[in-house]
Every structure is written in structure tokens, then in C-alpha cells.
Coordinates of C-alpha atoms in Angstrom, one line a residue:
M1 CA 36.0 100.4 -194.8
Q2 CA 33.6 101.7 -192.4
L3 CA 33.9 105.3 -191.4
K4 CA 33.9 106.2 -187.7
R5 CA 33.4 109.3 -185.8
L6 CA 35.8 110.2 -182.9
V7 CA 33.8 111.1 -179.6
L8 CA 35.4 112.9 -176.7
Y9 CA 34.0 113.2 -173.1
T10 CA 35.8 115.0 -170.3
V11 CA 35.0 113.7 -166.8
G12 CA 36.9 115.5 -164.0
T13 CA 40.4 116.0 -165.1
A14 CA 40.4 113.0 -167.7
T15 CA 39.4 113.2 -171.3
L16 CA 38.2 109.8 -172.5
M17 CA 37.9 109.0 -176.2
F18 CA 36.2 106.2 -178.1
S19 CA 35.1 105.7 -181.8
A20 CA 31.8 104.7 -183.2
P21 CA 30.5 104.0 -186.7
F22 CA 29.1 106.9 -188.6
S23 CA 25.3 106.4 -188.9
N24 CA 22.4 108.3 -190.5
A25 CA 20.3 107.3 -187.3
E26 CA 19.3 109.5 -184.4
E27 CA 22.4 110.4 -182.2
L28 CA 22.8 109.6 -178.6
L29 CA 21.9 112.7 -176.5
V30 CA 24.2 112.9 -173.6
G31 CA 22.9 114.1 -170.2
K32 CA 25.5 113.2 -167.8
A33 CA 28.8 111.1 -168.0
C34 CA 30.3 109.6 -164.9
S35 CA 33.6 108.2 -164.6
V36 CA 34.2 104.4 -163.9
S37 CA 37.3 103.4 -162.2
F38 CA 39.0 100.3 -160.7
Q39 CA 41.5 100.8 -157.8
E40 CA 41.6 104.5 -158.6
E41 CA 42.4 103.7 -162.3
S42 CA 39.9 105.0 -165.0
I43 CA 38.6 102.1 -167.1
G44 CA 35.6 103.9 -168.9
I45 CA 32.6 106.1 -168.5
L46 CA 28.9 105.5 -167.7
V47 CA 26.8 107.8 -169.9
F48 CA 23.2 108.7 -169.1
S49 CA 21.4 110.0 -172.0
K50 CA 19.2 113.2 -171.9
E51 CA 15.8 112.2 -170.4
W52 CA 12.4 112.0 -172.1
Y53 CA 8.8 111.6 -171.0
H54 CA 6.0 109.3 -171.9
S55 CA 2.5 108.3 -170.9
S56 CA 2.5 104.7 -169.5
R57 CA 4.9 103.8 -172.3
D58 CA 3.2 105.6 -175.0
N59 CA 3.6 109.1 -176.8
A60 CA 7.0 109.6 -175.8
S61 CA 8.6 113.2 -176.2
Y62 CA 11.5 115.2 -174.7
I63 CA 8.9 117.6 -173.6
P64 CA 6.6 116.2 -170.9
G65 CA 3.0 116.3 -171.8
D66 CA 0.0 117.0 -169.3
N67 CA -0.7 113.1 -169.3
A68 CA 2.9 111.9 -168.7
T69 CA 3.4 109.3 -166.1
G70 CA 7.1 108.3 -166.4
I71 CA 10.4 109.0 -167.9
G72 CA 13.1 107.2 -170.1
L73 CA 16.7 107.1 -170.3
E74 CA 19.2 105.1 -172.3
I75 CA 22.3 104.3 -170.1
H76 CA 25.7 103.2 -171.8
L77 CA 29.0 101.9 -170.4
F78 CA 32.0 102.8 -172.7
A79 CA 35.0 101.0 -171.5
N80 CA 38.3 102.8 -172.4
K81 CA 41.7 101.2 -173.4
N82 CA 42.1 100.2 -169.8
G83 CA 38.8 98.5 -169.5
H84 CA 38.6 96.7 -172.8
L85 CA 38.0 93.1 -172.2
K86 CA 40.5 92.1 -174.9
G87 CA 43.0 94.8 -173.9
P88 CA 44.8 95.6 -170.5
N89 CA 41.5 94.8 -168.7
L90 CA 42.9 96.2 -165.5
A91 CA 39.9 94.8 -163.4
Q92 CA 40.2 91.4 -165.1
C93 CA 36.5 91.2 -165.9
N94 CA 34.9 88.5 -168.2
R95 CA 31.9 90.7 -168.8
Y96 CA 30.4 94.1 -167.8
R97 CA 26.9 94.3 -166.4
L98 CA 24.6 96.9 -165.3
L99 CA 22.6 96.5 -162.0
Q100 CA 19.9 98.7 -160.7
V101 CA 18.1 99.3 -157.4
R102 CA 14.8 100.9 -157.3
S103 CA 13.2 103.0 -154.4
T104 CA 9.5 104.3 -154.6
T105 CA 6.8 105.8 -152.4
A106 CA 4.0 104.5 -154.7
R107 CA 1.8 101.7 -154.1
L108 CA 3.3 98.3 -154.6
F109 CA 2.4 95.4 -156.8
D110 CA 1.9 92.0 -154.8
G111 CA 5.4 90.8 -154.0
E112 CA 7.2 94.1 -154.5
Q113 CA 9.1 95.9 -151.9
A114 CA 9.6 99.7 -151.5
V115 CA 13.4 99.3 -152.1
Q116 CA 14.5 96.4 -154.4
I117 CA 16.5 95.1 -157.1
D118 CA 15.0 96.5 -160.5
V119 CA 14.3 93.1 -162.2
P120 CA 11.1 91.2 -162.5
D121 CA 10.4 88.2 -160.4
G122 CA 11.8 85.0 -161.7
F123 CA 15.2 86.3 -162.9
S124 CA 18.1 84.1 -162.3
D125 CA 20.6 87.0 -161.6
P126 CA 20.2 90.6 -160.7
F127 CA 21.3 92.4 -163.8
Y128 CA 19.2 94.7 -166.0
D129 CA 21.0 93.6 -169.3
N130 CA 18.9 90.5 -169.7
S131 CA 15.8 89.8 -171.8
P132 CA 12.9 90.7 -171.7
L133 CA 14.5 94.0 -170.5
E134 CA 15.7 96.2 -173.2
H135 CA 19.4 96.2 -173.6
G136 CA 22.3 95.9 -176.0
Y137 CA 26.0 94.9 -176.3
G138 CA 28.6 96.4 -178.6
S139 CA 27.3 97.5 -182.0
H140 CA 23.6 97.1 -181.7
M141 CA 20.2 98.6 -182.6
T142 CA 17.8 100.4 -180.1
P143 CA 14.9 98.3 -179.1
V144 CA 12.1 97.4 -181.6
D145 CA 9.3 99.0 -179.4
D146 CA 9.5 102.8 -180.0
R147 CA 6.3 103.9 -178.6
D148 CA 8.1 104.8 -175.3
K149 CA 11.1 106.3 -177.1
P150 CA 11.3 109.8 -178.3
W151 CA 12.4 108.6 -181.7
Q152 CA 10.9 106.4 -184.5
G153 CA 12.2 103.2 -185.7
Q154 CA 15.4 101.6 -184.6
H155 CA 18.8 103.4 -184.4
S156 CA 22.4 102.4 -184.3
R157 CA 24.3 102.4 -180.9
T158 CA 27.9 101.4 -180.2
S159 CA 28.8 100.8 -176.5
T160 CA 30.1 98.1 -174.2
V161 CA 26.7 97.5 -172.6
A162 CA 23.6 99.4 -172.6
I163 CA 20.1 99.5 -171.1
Y164 CA 17.0 101.4 -172.1
D165 CA 14.7 102.1 -169.1
T166 CA 11.4 103.6 -169.4
P167 CA 9.6 103.5 -165.8
Y168 CA 6.3 105.0 -164.9
V169 CA 3.7 105.2 -162.1
S170 CA 0.0 105.7 -163.0
D171 CA -2.2 107.7 -160.8
A172 CA -3.9 104.4 -159.6
Y173 CA -0.8 103.8 -157.8
G174 CA -0.3 107.2 -156.0
I175 CA -1.1 107.6 -152.4
E176 CA -3.5 110.4 -151.7
G177 CA -1.9 113.5 -150.4
E178 CA 1.6 112.3 -151.1
N179 CA 4.1 113.0 -154.0
I180 CA 5.1 110.0 -156.1
D181 CA 8.8 109.7 -155.8
V182 CA 10.9 107.1 -157.8
T183 CA 14.7 106.9 -157.7
F184 CA 17.1 104.4 -159.1
E185 CA 20.8 103.6 -158.6
T186 CA 22.5 102.2 -161.5
C187 CA 26.0 100.5 -161.0
V188 CA 28.5 99.0 -163.3
V189 CA 29.4 95.3 -162.3
C190 CA 32.7 93.7 -163.3
E191 CA 31.5 90.0 -163.8
R192 CA 34.1 87.2 -163.5
E193 CA 33.6 83.6 -164.3
F194 CA 35.8 82.0 -161.6
R195 CA 36.2 84.9 -159.0
Y196 CA 34.0 87.2 -157.1
D197 CA 32.5 90.3 -159.0
T198 CA 33.1 93.8 -158.2
I199 CA 30.6 96.7 -158.1
L200 CA 32.4 99.5 -159.9
S201 CA 30.9 103.0 -160.2
C202 CA 27.2 104.1 -160.1
G203 CA 24.8 107.0 -161.0
T204 CA 21.6 107.8 -159.2
W205 CA 18.5 109.3 -161.1
G206 CA 14.9 109.3 -160.8
Y207 CA 11.7 111.5 -160.9
T208 CA 8.9 112.8 -158.8
R209 CA 5.3 113.3 -159.5
E210 CA 3.9 116.2 -157.3
Y211 CA 0.5 115.6 -155.6
M212 CA -1.9 118.4 -157.0
G213 CA -5.0 117.3 -155.4
G214 CA -8.6 117.5 -156.7
L215 CA -9.4 116.2 -160.0
T216 CA -5.8 116.8 -161.2
G217 CA -4.3 114.1 -158.9
W218 CA -0.5 114.1 -159.7
A219 CA 1.5 116.4 -162.0
E220 CA 3.6 115.1 -164.9
P221 CA 7.2 113.8 -163.8
E222 CA 10.0 116.2 -162.9
F223 CA 13.3 114.5 -163.5
V224 CA 15.7 114.3 -160.6
G225 CA 19.1 114.8 -162.4
V226 CA 22.0 112.1 -162.5
Q227 CA 24.4 112.1 -159.5
C228 CA 27.7 110.3 -160.0
K229 CA 29.1 107.9 -157.3
G230 CA 32.4 106.4 -157.0
E231 CA 31.1 103.3 -155.2
P232 CA 27.6 101.9 -154.5
S233 CA 25.6 103.5 -151.7
Q234 CA 25.0 101.7 -148.3
I235 CA 21.4 101.3 -149.3
F236 CA 22.4 99.5 -152.5
Q237 CA 24.6 97.2 -150.8
Q238 CA 22.0 96.5 -148.1
V239 CA 19.3 95.6 -150.7
L240 CA 21.8 93.0 -152.3
D241 CA 22.6 91.5 -149.1
R242 CA 19.1 91.1 -148.0
S243 CA 17.3 90.3 -151.3
N244 CA 15.5 87.0 -151.5
R245 CA 14.2 87.8 -155.0
V246 CA 17.2 86.7 -157.1
D247 CA 19.3 83.5 -156.6
Y248 CA 22.6 84.4 -157.9
S249 CA 25.7 82.2 -157.3
F250 CA 28.3 85.0 -156.9
W251 CA 26.3 87.4 -154.6
L252 CA 28.1 86.7 -151.5
N253 CA 31.0 88.8 -152.7
W254 CA 28.9 91.9 -152.4
R255 CA 29.1 91.3 -148.4
I256 CA 32.8 91.6 -148.8
S257 CA 34.6 94.9 -149.0
S258 CA 36.6 95.6 -151.9
Q259 CA 39.7 95.9 -149.9
N260 CA 39.4 92.2 -149.1
L261 CA 38.9 91.0 -152.6
T262 CA 41.7 89.0 -154.2
N263 CA 42.2 90.4 -157.7

């Protein structure tokens, strides 16, 4: 029988509990936990790890080096007993997904927009938990590539759905005289096979690289801490409404307020 450890998180007035296998692997270092709810009922938590720093996806460390250009986070949804797909499943989801919108003041690659859904061009849907982006479901191992992670090798994780994000902006994409600001809004999506999806709770986070001038250019990233949000921001919803980067068959539901959805 596999031993499990009991993990408790307190979010607001609610204490949420889940179990995970014991492992000799590196533990998840929690930076922030946000409650995830549906119709005012808690169905889980969205956990953002402690941030780390890296130099263009290399030499990762929890302490920023002078040549650091970006940060990293692992983000996990832990569904509770009300949110388990095979349990009460209050929201009647067939699957949970994670969707991000990115905003940046840096120079853009061809075809990019300053505010856009955070997936590569050519994706068939807007979710970050898709290959080749780094993600996992249930009991899984951290990504094979550890150059931009503050650990070595692969380690065990257990969550409903997880993503591993390591954004960066090199000096070449900075605008002279301006700070480089990058922000993300990460939201949990309740995906349904035969009905509209629902965007649930979110968290915002990001980093800034201060313009130092001269030969220095831009400083190492300064992390902008996670802020929990009970629902997606107006900007998030506008990006989804206006995006032409992703052809997603259920996207029209995001133009309809949650009060009008039939659940």
C-alpha cells in the first residue's frame, strides 16, 4: 500500500485538505493559494509555487542572479471533494483546464500582441495544459527539462492539473528608457463536453525588469506577487472575445455572463 501525507491549506475561512503520495522527491514550495469556487461553493484551490529565476531558461535558482532574465512558477489546481470529477462535481465539469492571458511592455515577435492568450500560434484551443507546453495531470512527474527549474532531475507531483511556466524577456527585446513589465492572469476553466465551459477563479502574477541605463541595460527580474481573483478580469474576458489566434469551438460562452449560463 502506498503511504500518503495529509496536506492542509487555509484559504480565507475554509481549510481545504487533500492527500498526496509520500516521495523522496523535491516538495512543492507554496507561494500563494487561491480559493476556487462555483456558485459561491468551494470546489478546490489554485496553488502558485514559490517563484524562481533563470537566465533565458538556464541556470535556474530561487535567488536571482545578475544575468537573470525571467522567472518560473509551477501552478497547480487541487480539486476538493466538491470538485472531484468522479465525486459530487458541483460544477458538472468533464475536465479542468488552465488558461492564461499575458500582457507585456517589451518588443513583440512578429504576429504577437501586447495582450494576448498565452499559447503559441497554431494551437487549436486556448489552454496552457497542452503539449509542447509543460504540464501534468493527476500523479505526474515534473518536466524532463530541468535547466530552467531550481531542481535537478524529475520529481513527483500530484494535482488535478498543473502547468510549469518559465517566461523571460532578454535585453534585446527591451525598449530603451522603459522598464520591461510582464504580467499574467491564470484562470481555472471548467470544460464541459456538451455545454458551455465556465471560467472559474484566477490569479494574477508577473515580473518587472527595471531599466538601469548605460551598459547595464535592465536589472534582474523582480517578482510581482500573486493576487487572487474570484472571477476573470474585464481585460481577460476582452482578450478572449477579440482573439483571432485560437479557433475554439466553445469560446462563445465567454461572451455570456455566468448568470445566464444553464448549468
